[in-house]
Amino acid sequence: MAGPGKRAMPSNKPVQCAKKRKGGAPWQKQQGNKAGIEGGDWGVFVTCDLGKESKCMAEVVDLFSQSVESTSSDDHEDKSDSDDDDIEAQIRKEVEGLKPSASKSRPFHAIRMDLPCLSFVRFDKSIDPEKMVHQLCTEAYANPEKKRSRWIQRMTPAVSVRKTLSVDLEAFAREILKPHFHSGGPPKKYAIRPVVRSNKKFNRDVVIKTVADVVGPEHPVDLTNYDLIILVTVVQNVIGMSVAGSDYDRLKRYNLAELYDPAPKAEPTESQA
């Protein structure tokens, strides 16, 4: 209690809390009842520059939403509009796997992770994250001058996510890889690209050896001329996995910032003219 001749000093706590809520609330509201990544989720890990996480998340959700919306309208166009463009035809084939069900009003949920430069977008199960990312990167590769994003860097799809504390990595890998390696067909050359951040249970060597054992010796390893590349993302307490095609490196490892033209070419100076 302050004396009669003294004035009590105001507390800074309410101001500090208000500032904290102002910076962190939007993404929590967007996530609904789920506060973070859950086992069984699928979606896309997204990287950006330090300090641009919020802008990147708003941009990537908008980009994904636009892609899904344009998918529906593309189905009503005449096929003759792109008969002479093989790349556009390839994109159109992938469109069928990108449509959300009509009953879902929010197909994407952005999640801020407790790491700099990294976020996760949870997908509705009616939308394939591998096809979505591949479509966007194929479009960017075909039309680098039509830049559609400013903050997004690498997008890494995960067709399934598990908690690292309880996951059986061998069983998890077998589930994800079965359609690609153990469902008939000739041997496939493959590579493994693991990313491990802030996790003590797994390291690159453990991930590579376990996944390679699941693939089996009938499929040869080829780090440069692969048919399929296995992407494993271990971040804090979650692990995600997906399989990309032979154009993964040509598409700049799904890095939109590298696929789009960074800036127009500089005009020559008088001394250079």
PDB file of C-alpha atoms in Angstrom:
ATOM      1  CA  MET A   1       0.000   0.000   0.000  1.00  0.00           C
ATOM      2  CA  ALA A   2       1.338   3.473  -0.879  1.00  0.00           C
ATOM      3  CA  GLY A   3       1.713   6.088   1.903  1.00  0.00           C
ATOM      4  CA  PRO A   4      -0.401   9.237   1.998  1.00  0.00           C
ATOM      5  CA  GLY A   5       2.355  11.320   0.427  1.00  0.00           C
ATOM      6  CA  LYS A   6       3.303   8.827  -2.265  1.00  0.00           C
ATOM      7  CA  ARG A   7       1.663   7.759  -5.488  1.00  0.00           C
ATOM      8  CA  ALA A   8       1.618   4.076  -6.419  1.00  0.00           C
ATOM      9  CA  MET A   9       3.669   3.271  -9.533  1.00  0.00           C
ATOM     10  CA  PRO A  10       1.557   1.872 -12.399  1.00  0.00           C
ATOM     11  CA  SER A  11       2.157  -1.748 -13.322  1.00  0.00           C
ATOM     12  CA  ASN A  12       3.518  -2.584 -16.808  1.00  0.00           C
ATOM     13  CA  LYS A  13       2.085  -6.086 -16.864  1.00  0.00           C
ATOM     14  CA  PRO A  14      -1.223  -5.323 -18.626  1.00  0.00           C
ATOM     15  CA  VAL A  15       0.605  -3.411 -21.359  1.00  0.00           C
ATOM     16  CA  GLN A  16       3.101  -6.223 -21.883  1.00  0.00           C
ATOM     17  CA  CYS A  17       0.384  -8.852 -22.079  1.00  0.00           C
ATOM     18  CA  ALA A  18      -1.600  -6.770 -24.540  1.00  0.00           C
ATOM     19  CA  LYS A  19       1.418  -6.432 -26.781  1.00  0.00           C
ATOM     20  CA  LYS A  20       2.092 -10.140 -26.635  1.00  0.00           C
ATOM     21  CA  ARG A  21      -1.507 -10.980 -27.497  1.00  0.00           C
ATOM     22  CA  LYS A  22      -1.468  -8.495 -30.345  1.00  0.00           C
ATOM     23  CA  GLY A  23       1.491 -10.214 -31.986  1.00  0.00           C
ATOM     24  CA  GLY A  24       0.570 -13.831 -31.373  1.00  0.00           C
ATOM     25  CA  ALA A  25      -3.215 -14.065 -31.459  1.00  0.00           C
ATOM     26  CA  PRO A  26      -4.105 -14.088 -35.188  1.00  0.00           C
ATOM     27  CA  TRP A  27      -2.550 -17.464 -35.948  1.00  0.00           C
ATOM     28  CA  GLN A  28      -3.990 -19.080 -32.819  1.00  0.00           C
ATOM     29  CA  LYS A  29      -7.467 -17.911 -33.854  1.00  0.00           C
ATOM     30  CA  GLN A  30      -6.965 -19.289 -37.348  1.00  0.00           C
ATOM     31  CA  GLN A  31      -6.009 -22.705 -36.001  1.00  0.00           C
ATOM     32  CA  GLY A  32      -9.389 -23.220 -34.306  1.00  0.00           C
ATOM     33  CA  ASN A  33      -9.356 -25.792 -31.506  1.00  0.00           C
ATOM     34  CA  LYS A  34      -6.003 -27.296 -32.479  1.00  0.00           C
ATOM     35  CA  ALA A  35      -3.100 -25.340 -31.048  1.00  0.00           C
ATOM     36  CA  GLY A  36      -0.373 -27.087 -33.014  1.00  0.00           C
ATOM     37  CA  ILE A  37       0.558 -29.923 -35.333  1.00  0.00           C
ATOM     38  CA  GLU A  38      -1.176 -33.179 -34.432  1.00  0.00           C
ATOM     39  CA  GLY A  39      -0.281 -36.749 -35.304  1.00  0.00           C
ATOM     40  CA  GLY A  40      -2.140 -37.716 -38.450  1.00  0.00           C
ATOM     41  CA  ASP A  41      -2.098 -34.200 -39.916  1.00  0.00           C
ATOM     42  CA  TRP A  42      -0.823 -33.569 -43.412  1.00  0.00           C
ATOM     43  CA  GLY A  43       0.187 -30.381 -45.126  1.00  0.00           C
ATOM     44  CA  VAL A  44       3.229 -28.315 -46.056  1.00  0.00           C
ATOM     45  CA  PHE A  45       6.220 -27.003 -44.118  1.00  0.00           C
ATOM     46  CA  VAL A  46       7.070 -23.496 -45.340  1.00  0.00           C
ATOM     47  CA  THR A  47      10.273 -21.500 -44.842  1.00  0.00           C
ATOM     48  CA  CYS A  48      10.833 -17.756 -45.115  1.00  0.00           C
ATOM     49  CA  ASP A  49      13.268 -15.038 -44.094  1.00  0.00           C
ATOM     50  CA  LEU A  50      13.707 -14.269 -40.412  1.00  0.00           C
ATOM     51  CA  GLY A  51      10.989 -11.978 -39.106  1.00  0.00           C
ATOM     52  CA  LYS A  52       8.675 -12.556 -42.077  1.00  0.00           C
ATOM     53  CA  GLU A  53       6.821 -15.560 -40.663  1.00  0.00           C
ATOM     54  CA  SER A  54       3.428 -13.834 -40.273  1.00  0.00           C
ATOM     55  CA  LYS A  55       3.557 -12.264 -43.728  1.00  0.00           C
ATOM     56  CA  CYS A  56       4.637 -15.569 -45.237  1.00  0.00           C
ATOM     57  CA  MET A  57       1.784 -17.476 -43.607  1.00  0.00           C
ATOM     58  CA  ALA A  58      -0.831 -15.023 -44.785  1.00  0.00           C
ATOM     59  CA  GLU A  59       0.652 -15.167 -48.280  1.00  0.00           C
ATOM     60  CA  VAL A  60       0.925 -18.940 -48.524  1.00  0.00           C
ATOM     61  CA  VAL A  61      -2.633 -19.561 -47.317  1.00  0.00           C
ATOM     62  CA  ASP A  62      -3.841 -17.020 -49.859  1.00  0.00           C
ATOM     63  CA  LEU A  63      -1.776 -18.681 -52.608  1.00  0.00           C
ATOM     64  CA  PHE A  64      -3.103 -22.151 -51.775  1.00  0.00           C
ATOM     65  CA  SER A  65      -6.672 -20.831 -51.666  1.00  0.00           C
ATOM     66  CA  GLN A  66      -6.298 -19.102 -55.029  1.00  0.00           C
ATOM     67  CA  SER A  67      -4.918 -22.300 -56.524  1.00  0.00           C
ATOM     68  CA  VAL A  68      -7.900 -24.318 -55.358  1.00  0.00           C
ATOM     69  CA  GLU A  69     -10.343 -21.669 -56.598  1.00  0.00           C
ATOM     70  CA  SER A  70      -8.703 -21.508 -60.023  1.00  0.00           C
ATOM     71  CA  THR A  71      -8.807 -25.295 -60.191  1.00  0.00           C
ATOM     72  CA  SER A  72     -12.601 -25.298 -60.208  1.00  0.00           C
ATOM     73  CA  SER A  73     -12.827 -22.670 -62.946  1.00  0.00           C
ATOM     74  CA  ASP A  74     -10.212 -24.425 -65.092  1.00  0.00           C
ATOM     75  CA  ASP A  75     -12.473 -27.450 -65.458  1.00  0.00           C
ATOM     76  CA  HIS A  76     -14.954 -25.380 -67.481  1.00  0.00           C
ATOM     77  CA  GLU A  77     -12.429 -24.135 -70.020  1.00  0.00           C
ATOM     78  CA  ASP A  78     -11.993 -25.672 -73.471  1.00  0.00           C
ATOM     79  CA  LYS A  79      -9.068 -28.040 -73.816  1.00  0.00           C
ATOM     80  CA  SER A  80      -8.099 -26.260 -77.029  1.00  0.00           C
ATOM     81  CA  ASP A  81      -6.826 -23.273 -75.023  1.00  0.00           C
ATOM     82  CA  SER A  82      -3.662 -25.171 -74.097  1.00  0.00           C
ATOM     83  CA  ASP A  83      -3.281 -27.921 -76.678  1.00  0.00           C
ATOM     84  CA  ASP A  84       0.097 -26.539 -77.723  1.00  0.00           C
ATOM     85  CA  ASP A  85       1.486 -26.242 -74.225  1.00  0.00           C
ATOM     86  CA  ASP A  86       2.717 -29.511 -72.693  1.00  0.00           C
ATOM     87  CA  ILE A  87       3.458 -27.964 -69.311  1.00  0.00           C
ATOM     88  CA  GLU A  88      -0.028 -26.520 -68.970  1.00  0.00           C
ATOM     89  CA  ALA A  89      -1.456 -29.907 -69.896  1.00  0.00           C
ATOM     90  CA  GLN A  90       0.591 -31.521 -67.136  1.00  0.00           C
ATOM     91  CA  ILE A  91      -0.695 -28.998 -64.596  1.00  0.00           C
ATOM     92  CA  ARG A  92      -4.278 -29.632 -65.693  1.00  0.00           C
ATOM     93  CA  LYS A  93      -3.866 -33.355 -65.065  1.00  0.00           C
ATOM     94  CA  GLU A  94      -2.908 -32.650 -61.463  1.00  0.00           C
ATOM     95  CA  VAL A  95      -5.859 -30.370 -60.882  1.00  0.00           C
ATOM     96  CA  GLU A  96      -8.247 -33.213 -59.995  1.00  0.00           C
ATOM     97  CA  GLY A  97      -6.252 -33.994 -56.867  1.00  0.00           C
ATOM     98  CA  LEU A  98      -6.423 -30.436 -55.557  1.00  0.00           C
ATOM     99  CA  LYS A  99     -10.164 -29.920 -55.085  1.00  0.00           C
ATOM    100  CA  PRO A 100     -11.482 -29.606 -51.535  1.00  0.00           C
ATOM    101  CA  SER A 101     -14.825 -31.114 -50.647  1.00  0.00           C
ATOM    102  CA  ALA A 102     -17.735 -28.689 -50.831  1.00  0.00           C
ATOM    103  CA  SER A 103     -18.526 -29.180 -47.142  1.00  0.00           C
ATOM    104  CA  LYS A 104     -15.168 -27.798 -46.019  1.00  0.00           C
ATOM    105  CA  SER A 105     -15.097 -24.032 -45.600  1.00  0.00           C
ATOM    106  CA  ARG A 106     -11.527 -23.708 -44.311  1.00  0.00           C
ATOM    107  CA  PRO A 107      -9.237 -26.141 -46.127  1.00  0.00           C
ATOM    108  CA  PHE A 108      -5.999 -24.549 -44.826  1.00  0.00           C
ATOM    109  CA  HIS A 109      -4.867 -23.765 -41.278  1.00  0.00           C
ATOM    110  CA  ALA A 110      -1.619 -21.845 -40.734  1.00  0.00           C
ATOM    111  CA  ILE A 111       0.436 -22.819 -37.687  1.00  0.00           C
ATOM    112  CA  ARG A 112       3.285 -20.735 -36.328  1.00  0.00           C
ATOM    113  CA  MET A 113       6.018 -23.009 -35.026  1.00  0.00           C
ATOM    114  CA  ASP A 114       8.316 -22.217 -32.143  1.00  0.00           C
ATOM    115  CA  LEU A 115      11.262 -21.891 -34.514  1.00  0.00           C
ATOM    116  CA  PRO A 116      12.384 -18.955 -36.637  1.00  0.00           C
ATOM    117  CA  CYS A 117      11.760 -18.955 -40.399  1.00  0.00           C
ATOM    118  CA  LEU A 118       9.505 -22.025 -40.328  1.00  0.00           C
ATOM    119  CA  SER A 119       5.741 -22.566 -40.308  1.00  0.00           C
ATOM    120  CA  PHE A 120       3.288 -25.324 -41.182  1.00  0.00           C
ATOM    121  CA  VAL A 121       0.043 -25.243 -43.133  1.00  0.00           C
ATOM    122  CA  ARG A 122      -2.404 -28.008 -42.231  1.00  0.00           C
ATOM    123  CA  PHE A 123      -4.417 -29.235 -45.246  1.00  0.00           C
ATOM    124  CA  ASP A 124      -7.902 -30.607 -45.320  1.00  0.00           C
ATOM    125  CA  LYS A 125      -7.657 -34.308 -46.161  1.00  0.00           C
ATOM    126  CA  SER A 126      -9.441 -33.731 -49.474  1.00  0.00           C
ATOM    127  CA  ILE A 127      -6.427 -31.792 -50.823  1.00  0.00           C
ATOM    128  CA  ASP A 128      -3.156 -33.508 -51.728  1.00  0.00           C
ATOM    129  CA  PRO A 129      -0.180 -31.425 -50.469  1.00  0.00           C
ATOM    130  CA  GLU A 130       2.265 -33.109 -52.866  1.00  0.00           C
ATOM    131  CA  LYS A 131       0.151 -32.273 -55.899  1.00  0.00           C
ATOM    132  CA  MET A 132      -0.528 -28.747 -54.666  1.00  0.00           C
ATOM    133  CA  VAL A 133       3.150 -27.909 -54.165  1.00  0.00           C
ATOM    134  CA  HIS A 134       4.200 -29.577 -57.406  1.00  0.00           C
ATOM    135  CA  GLN A 135       1.573 -27.660 -59.367  1.00  0.00           C
ATOM    136  CA  LEU A 136       2.622 -24.280 -57.947  1.00  0.00           C
ATOM    137  CA  CYS A 137       6.308 -24.955 -58.571  1.00  0.00           C
ATOM    138  CA  THR A 138       5.651 -26.224 -62.096  1.00  0.00           C
ATOM    139  CA  GLU A 139       3.706 -23.053 -62.850  1.00  0.00           C
ATOM    140  CA  ALA A 140       6.510 -20.900 -61.430  1.00  0.00           C
ATOM    141  CA  TYR A 141       9.108 -22.800 -63.466  1.00  0.00           C
ATOM    142  CA  ALA A 142       7.086 -22.347 -66.663  1.00  0.00           C
ATOM    143  CA  ASN A 143       6.310 -18.668 -65.997  1.00  0.00           C
ATOM    144  CA  PRO A 144       9.011 -17.191 -63.734  1.00  0.00           C
ATOM    145  CA  GLU A 145       8.070 -13.660 -64.737  1.00  0.00           C
ATOM    146  CA  LYS A 146       4.557 -14.089 -63.265  1.00  0.00           C
ATOM    147  CA  LYS A 147       5.635 -13.803 -59.667  1.00  0.00           C
ATOM    148  CA  ARG A 148       2.833 -14.724 -57.261  1.00  0.00           C
ATOM    149  CA  SER A 149       4.660 -14.619 -53.931  1.00  0.00           C
ATOM    150  CA  ARG A 150       7.123 -12.403 -52.115  1.00  0.00           C
ATOM    151  CA  TRP A 151       7.821 -14.084 -48.780  1.00  0.00           C
ATOM    152  CA  ILE A 152       7.532 -17.820 -49.486  1.00  0.00           C
ATOM    153  CA  GLN A 153      10.749 -19.786 -49.864  1.00  0.00           C
ATOM    154  CA  ARG A 154      10.841 -23.602 -49.694  1.00  0.00           C
ATOM    155  CA  MET A 155       7.626 -25.628 -49.462  1.00  0.00           C
ATOM    156  CA  THR A 156       8.047 -29.211 -48.269  1.00  0.00           C
ATOM    157  CA  PRO A 157       4.922 -31.386 -48.450  1.00  0.00           C
ATOM    158  CA  ALA A 158       4.177 -33.987 -45.797  1.00  0.00           C
ATOM    159  CA  VAL A 159       1.507 -36.557 -46.678  1.00  0.00           C
ATOM    160  CA  SER A 160       1.457 -37.585 -43.040  1.00  0.00           C
ATOM    161  CA  VAL A 161       2.861 -36.286 -39.748  1.00  0.00           C
ATOM    162  CA  ARG A 162       3.641 -38.202 -36.572  1.00  0.00           C
ATOM    163  CA  LYS A 163       4.889 -37.307 -33.099  1.00  0.00           C
ATOM    164  CA  THR A 164       8.553 -38.268 -32.765  1.00  0.00           C
ATOM    165  CA  LEU A 165       8.220 -39.495 -29.163  1.00  0.00           C
ATOM    166  CA  SER A 166       5.794 -42.260 -30.122  1.00  0.00           C
ATOM    167  CA  VAL A 167       6.524 -42.923 -33.790  1.00  0.00           C
ATOM    168  CA  ASP A 168       7.880 -46.221 -35.071  1.00  0.00           C
ATOM    169  CA  LEU A 169       9.960 -44.757 -37.898  1.00  0.00           C
ATOM    170  CA  GLU A 170      10.227 -48.050 -39.763  1.00  0.00           C
ATOM    171  CA  ALA A 171       6.471 -48.634 -39.737  1.00  0.00           C
ATOM    172  CA  PHE A 172       5.802 -45.000 -40.616  1.00  0.00           C
ATOM    173  CA  ALA A 173       8.175 -45.133 -43.585  1.00  0.00           C
ATOM    174  CA  ARG A 174       6.658 -48.395 -44.769  1.00  0.00           C
ATOM    175  CA  GLU A 175       3.196 -46.816 -44.776  1.00  0.00           C
ATOM    176  CA  ILE A 176       4.307 -43.767 -46.798  1.00  0.00           C
ATOM    177  CA  LEU A 177       6.593 -45.612 -49.223  1.00  0.00           C
ATOM    178  CA  LYS A 178       4.406 -48.620 -50.036  1.00  0.00           C
ATOM    179  CA  PRO A 179       2.534 -47.002 -52.977  1.00  0.00           C
ATOM    180  CA  HIS A 180       5.825 -45.897 -54.532  1.00  0.00           C
ATOM    181  CA  PHE A 181       8.173 -48.847 -53.954  1.00  0.00           C
ATOM    182  CA  HIS A 182       6.199 -51.910 -52.833  1.00  0.00           C
ATOM    183  CA  SER A 183       3.161 -52.001 -55.094  1.00  0.00           C
ATOM    184  CA  GLY A 184       4.624 -53.688 -58.143  1.00  0.00           C
ATOM    185  CA  GLY A 185       6.522 -52.281 -61.083  1.00  0.00           C
ATOM    186  CA  PRO A 186      10.221 -52.160 -61.992  1.00  0.00           C
ATOM    187  CA  PRO A 187      13.002 -51.043 -59.631  1.00  0.00           C
ATOM    188  CA  LYS A 188      13.236 -47.292 -59.078  1.00  0.00           C
ATOM    189  CA  LYS A 189      16.317 -45.199 -58.456  1.00  0.00           C
ATOM    190  CA  TYR A 190      15.844 -43.107 -55.357  1.00  0.00           C
ATOM    191  CA  ALA A 191      17.421 -40.570 -53.007  1.00  0.00           C
ATOM    192  CA  ILE A 192      16.636 -39.498 -49.440  1.00  0.00           C
ATOM    193  CA  ARG A 193      16.691 -35.864 -48.300  1.00  0.00           C
ATOM    194  CA  PRO A 194      16.248 -35.528 -44.528  1.00  0.00           C
ATOM    195  CA  VAL A 195      15.995 -32.251 -42.607  1.00  0.00           C
ATOM    196  CA  VAL A 196      16.376 -32.467 -38.818  1.00  0.00           C
ATOM    197  CA  ARG A 197      15.916 -29.420 -36.577  1.00  0.00           C
ATOM    198  CA  SER A 198      15.724 -29.213 -32.778  1.00  0.00           C
ATOM    199  CA  ASN A 199      15.163 -32.939 -32.208  1.00  0.00           C
ATOM    200  CA  LYS A 200      17.339 -35.233 -30.080  1.00  0.00           C
ATOM    201  CA  LYS A 201      15.727 -38.577 -30.936  1.00  0.00           C
ATOM    202  CA  PHE A 202      16.583 -38.654 -34.641  1.00  0.00           C
ATOM    203  CA  ASN A 203      19.579 -37.524 -36.649  1.00  0.00           C
ATOM    204  CA  ARG A 204      20.301 -37.635 -40.368  1.00  0.00           C
ATOM    205  CA  ASP A 205      22.163 -40.966 -40.241  1.00  0.00           C
ATOM    206  CA  VAL A 206      19.381 -42.722 -38.325  1.00  0.00           C
ATOM    207  CA  VAL A 207      16.722 -41.385 -40.688  1.00  0.00           C
ATOM    208  CA  ILE A 208      18.639 -42.300 -43.845  1.00  0.00           C
ATOM    209  CA  LYS A 209      19.498 -45.830 -42.686  1.00  0.00           C
ATOM    210  CA  THR A 210      15.990 -46.628 -41.441  1.00  0.00           C
ATOM    211  CA  VAL A 211      14.247 -45.314 -44.562  1.00  0.00           C
ATOM    212  CA  ALA A 212      16.748 -47.010 -46.895  1.00  0.00           C
ATOM    213  CA  ASP A 213      16.196 -50.343 -45.136  1.00  0.00           C
ATOM    214  CA  VAL A 214      12.458 -49.967 -45.672  1.00  0.00           C
ATOM    215  CA  VAL A 215      12.904 -49.189 -49.378  1.00  0.00           C
ATOM    216  CA  GLY A 216      14.954 -52.351 -49.749  1.00  0.00           C
ATOM    217  CA  PRO A 217      17.984 -53.396 -51.835  1.00  0.00           C
ATOM    218  CA  GLU A 218      15.935 -54.035 -54.975  1.00  0.00           C
ATOM    219  CA  HIS A 219      15.760 -50.274 -55.534  1.00  0.00           C
ATOM    220  CA  PRO A 220      19.152 -48.636 -56.221  1.00  0.00           C
ATOM    221  CA  VAL A 221      20.290 -45.400 -54.618  1.00  0.00           C
ATOM    222  CA  ASP A 222      21.075 -42.570 -57.049  1.00  0.00           C
ATOM    223  CA  LEU A 223      21.549 -39.147 -55.513  1.00  0.00           C
ATOM    224  CA  THR A 224      21.510 -37.207 -58.792  1.00  0.00           C
ATOM    225  CA  ASN A 225      19.504 -39.151 -61.405  1.00  0.00           C
ATOM    226  CA  TYR A 226      16.778 -40.486 -59.154  1.00  0.00           C
ATOM    227  CA  ASP A 227      13.261 -41.451 -60.204  1.00  0.00           C
ATOM    228  CA  LEU A 228      11.839 -40.625 -56.770  1.00  0.00           C
ATOM    229  CA  ILE A 229      13.146 -38.617 -53.850  1.00  0.00           C
ATOM    230  CA  ILE A 230      12.004 -39.213 -50.275  1.00  0.00           C
ATOM    231  CA  LEU A 231      11.592 -36.030 -48.222  1.00  0.00           C
ATOM    232  CA  VAL A 232      11.765 -36.437 -44.443  1.00  0.00           C
ATOM    233  CA  THR A 233      11.235 -33.417 -42.177  1.00  0.00           C
ATOM    234  CA  VAL A 234      11.962 -33.741 -38.461  1.00  0.00           C
ATOM    235  CA  VAL A 235      11.185 -30.546 -36.564  1.00  0.00           C
ATOM    236  CA  GLN A 236      11.041 -30.421 -32.777  1.00  0.00           C
ATOM    237  CA  ASN A 237       8.524 -33.133 -31.788  1.00  0.00           C
ATOM    238  CA  VAL A 238       7.031 -33.971 -35.207  1.00  0.00           C
ATOM    239  CA  ILE A 239       8.169 -35.886 -38.272  1.00  0.00           C
ATOM    240  CA  GLY A 240       6.653 -35.611 -41.747  1.00  0.00           C
ATOM    241  CA  MET A 241       7.344 -37.601 -44.903  1.00  0.00           C
ATOM    242  CA  SER A 242       6.500 -37.449 -48.596  1.00  0.00           C
ATOM    243  CA  VAL A 243       7.813 -38.606 -51.979  1.00  0.00           C
ATOM    244  CA  ALA A 244       8.595 -36.238 -54.862  1.00  0.00           C
ATOM    245  CA  GLY A 245       9.378 -36.945 -58.509  1.00  0.00           C
ATOM    246  CA  SER A 246      12.487 -36.739 -60.653  1.00  0.00           C
ATOM    247  CA  ASP A 247      11.994 -33.008 -61.300  1.00  0.00           C
ATOM    248  CA  TYR A 248      12.464 -32.030 -57.649  1.00  0.00           C
ATOM    249  CA  ASP A 249      15.913 -30.494 -58.134  1.00  0.00           C
ATOM    250  CA  ARG A 250      14.931 -28.925 -61.456  1.00  0.00           C
ATOM    251  CA  LEU A 251      12.108 -27.210 -59.564  1.00  0.00           C
ATOM    252  CA  LYS A 252      14.699 -25.759 -57.159  1.00  0.00           C
ATOM    253  CA  ARG A 253      13.699 -28.174 -54.399  1.00  0.00           C
ATOM    254  CA  TYR A 254      10.270 -26.547 -54.340  1.00  0.00           C
ATOM    255  CA  ASN A 255      11.697 -23.136 -53.483  1.00  0.00           C
ATOM    256  CA  LEU A 256       9.389 -20.492 -54.965  1.00  0.00           C
ATOM    257  CA  ALA A 257      11.801 -17.634 -54.256  1.00  0.00           C
ATOM    258  CA  GLU A 258      14.409 -19.309 -56.465  1.00  0.00           C
ATOM    259  CA  LEU A 259      11.933 -20.272 -59.184  1.00  0.00           C
ATOM    260  CA  TYR A 260      10.569 -16.771 -59.716  1.00  0.00           C
ATOM    261  CA  ASP A 261      12.666 -14.052 -61.320  1.00  0.00           C
ATOM    262  CA  PRO A 262      14.125 -12.179 -58.332  1.00  0.00           C
ATOM    263  CA  ALA A 263      14.187  -8.819 -60.150  1.00  0.00           C
ATOM    264  CA  PRO A 264      14.139  -7.383 -63.653  1.00  0.00           C
ATOM    265  CA  LYS A 265      17.490  -7.080 -65.349  1.00  0.00           C
ATOM    266  CA  ALA A 266      19.225  -3.783 -64.718  1.00  0.00           C
ATOM    267  CA  GLU A 267      19.285  -1.260 -67.526  1.00  0.00           C
ATOM    268  CA  PRO A 268      22.772  -0.778 -69.023  1.00  0.00           C
ATOM    269  CA  THR A 269      24.575   2.393 -68.019  1.00  0.00           C
ATOM    270  CA  GLU A 270      25.972   4.845 -70.536  1.00  0.00           C
ATOM    271  CA  SER A 271      29.457   3.383 -70.138  1.00  0.00           C
ATOM    272  CA  GLN A 272      28.112  -0.119 -70.858  1.00  0.00           C
ATOM    273  CA  ALA A 273      25.982   0.932 -73.855  1.00  0.00           C
TER     274      ALA A 273
END
